[in-house]
Amino acid sequence: MAETPRTLRLSLKTRLLLAAHSFGIRAASRSDHTVNRSVLNIFDPKAAASSRPVNGVSSFDNTIDPTRNLWFRLYAPTSTATTDALPVIIFFHGGGFAFMAANSKSFDVLCRRLAREINAVVISVNYRLAPEYKYPCQYEDGFDALIYIDGMTFENLPANLDLGRCFIAGDSAGGNLAHHVVLKACEHTFSNIKINGLIAMQPFFGGEERTESEIKLVGVPLISVERTDWMWKAFLPEGSDRNHSVVNVFGPNAVDIKGVKFPATLLFVGGFDPLQDWQKRYHEGLKKSGKEVHLVEYPNVFHGFYCLPESPEFSLLIGEVKSFVQKQSSAT
């Protein structure tokens, strides 16, 4: 008996927001794999930092390297007792390595809610974008941000921040970036940072093969094979294909991580995400390498659902992250 196709049910407001975002990305994406930043900025509204608490969270920006536009926005909950030691989540935003920023409104809302509901300090890193800056610039920026945070002593830092309970997180391309930053961090000795876990929200992985989910999930929000092909082409060095080790992390050119002291990973997968098969292979690859990994699947969500907080799964995701942070923090 043939399986009945599932239908993705979205509110009119959500459909309109997704349509506007997709139109903006298409309009800004040129056929030569460059980006029209002026057009993109129309569809990517920004949010300012606010030292005055907004929904129980204050925020401020700090520059790491102005020549690279490398900076971060720090979010600190203000509604908790100041004596409570707060874990730190260092977050890398998504956008296919070519779009969005740490101060994009959707990511500002996401990071603010993570800080408030998990009761953690969230540090959202702004890194260089492709195609102006191709691989490995994004990974270099991500790791350099960790080095900077490890040594920072400026007065605006919350006194109760605990870098000994540090988590690296990212969504989509930021999830890919988080994985590789953690991998490099495993080889480095930090003064203050201790990475307790990796939080990968629908990470952007791929390969030359077309998976079943990529073939079947056509017309779903935000992601298509054509779009991801464009993003990888814009990101990777000339002459590289999608079996590059940073794309197909457990593929034919994979780096062996069996001997690496890799932290526990929390992995989110969505049933209407064409990338889900690659994410499940990532889960399998971590397990086969002897690493601790927790897979959370939401059958009825699309890629990037967490940027639209009205989704009921958004609250479930927050709960999973909070439990993971608490569990891994107590395990150290």
Coordinates of C-alpha atoms in Angstrom, one line a residue, residues 93-205:
H93 CA 24.1 31.7 12.5
G94 CA 22.9 30.0 9.4
G95 CA 22.4 31.3 5.9
G96 CA 24.3 29.0 3.6
F97 CA 27.6 30.7 4.4
A98 CA 26.5 33.5 2.1
F99 CA 23.6 35.2 3.7
M100 CA 22.3 36.6 7.1
A101 CA 24.3 38.0 10.0
A102 CA 24.5 37.9 13.8
N103 CA 22.2 41.0 14.0
S104 CA 19.6 39.7 11.5
K105 CA 16.3 40.1 13.3
S106 CA 15.3 36.5 13.2
F107 CA 18.6 35.4 14.9
D108 CA 18.4 38.2 17.4
V109 CA 14.9 36.9 18.4
L110 CA 16.2 33.3 18.5
C111 CA 19.3 34.1 20.6
R112 CA 17.4 36.3 23.0
R113 CA 14.9 33.5 23.7
L114 CA 17.7 31.0 24.1
A115 CA 19.3 33.2 26.7
R116 CA 16.1 33.8 28.6
E117 CA 14.6 30.3 28.6
I118 CA 17.8 28.3 29.1
N119 CA 19.1 30.9 31.6
A120 CA 22.4 31.1 29.7
V121 CA 24.7 33.7 28.3
V122 CA 24.5 33.5 24.5
I123 CA 27.3 34.8 22.3
S124 CA 26.3 35.1 18.6
V125 CA 29.3 35.4 16.3
N126 CA 29.3 37.4 13.1
Y127 CA 31.7 35.9 10.5
R128 CA 32.7 36.6 7.0
L129 CA 30.4 35.5 4.1
A130 CA 30.9 33.8 0.8
P131 CA 31.4 34.3 -2.0
E132 CA 33.5 37.4 -1.2
Y133 CA 35.3 35.2 1.4
K134 CA 35.4 31.5 0.6
Y135 CA 36.3 28.5 2.7
P136 CA 38.2 28.4 5.1
C137 CA 37.5 32.0 6.1
Q138 CA 34.3 31.2 8.1
Y139 CA 36.1 28.4 10.1
E140 CA 39.0 30.7 10.8
D141 CA 36.7 33.4 12.1
G142 CA 34.8 30.9 14.2
F143 CA 37.9 29.5 15.9
D144 CA 39.4 33.0 16.3
A145 CA 36.2 34.1 18.1
L146 CA 36.7 31.2 20.6
I147 CA 40.3 32.3 21.2
Y148 CA 39.2 35.9 21.8
I149 CA 36.3 34.9 24.1
D150 CA 38.7 32.6 26.1
G151 CA 40.9 35.6 26.9
M152 CA 38.5 38.5 27.2
T153 CA 38.4 40.4 30.4
F154 CA 36.4 43.6 29.6
E155 CA 34.0 45.1 32.1
N156 CA 30.8 44.4 30.3
L157 CA 31.2 40.6 30.7
P158 CA 28.6 39.3 33.1
A159 CA 30.3 38.5 36.4
N160 CA 28.5 35.1 36.7
L161 CA 29.4 33.8 33.2
D162 CA 31.0 30.4 33.4
L163 CA 33.3 29.6 30.5
G164 CA 33.9 26.2 32.1
R165 CA 30.4 25.3 30.9
C166 CA 30.6 26.3 27.3
F167 CA 28.5 24.9 24.5
I168 CA 29.1 25.5 20.7
A169 CA 25.9 25.8 18.7
G170 CA 24.7 26.7 15.2
D171 CA 21.9 26.3 12.8
S172 CA 22.1 25.2 9.2
A173 CA 25.5 26.5 7.9
G174 CA 26.2 27.6 11.4
G175 CA 25.7 24.0 12.5
N176 CA 28.3 22.9 10.0
L177 CA 30.6 25.7 11.2
A178 CA 30.0 24.7 14.8
H179 CA 31.1 21.1 14.1
H180 CA 34.4 22.2 12.4
V181 CA 35.1 24.8 15.1
V182 CA 34.7 22.2 17.8
L183 CA 36.9 19.8 15.8
K184 CA 39.7 22.3 15.7
A185 CA 39.1 23.3 19.3
C186 CA 39.7 19.7 20.4
E187 CA 43.3 20.2 19.4
H188 CA 43.7 23.4 21.4
T189 CA 44.3 24.1 25.1
F190 CA 42.2 26.9 26.4
S191 CA 42.7 29.0 29.5
N192 CA 39.1 29.3 30.5
I193 CA 36.8 27.7 27.9
K194 CA 35.8 24.1 28.4
I195 CA 33.5 22.8 25.7
N196 CA 30.8 20.6 27.2
G197 CA 28.7 20.0 24.1
L198 CA 27.8 20.8 20.5
I199 CA 24.2 21.8 19.6
A200 CA 23.6 21.3 15.8
M201 CA 20.2 22.6 14.6
Q202 CA 19.5 21.1 11.2
P203 CA 23.2 21.4 10.1
F204 CA 24.1 22.1 6.5
F205 CA 25.9 19.0 5.2

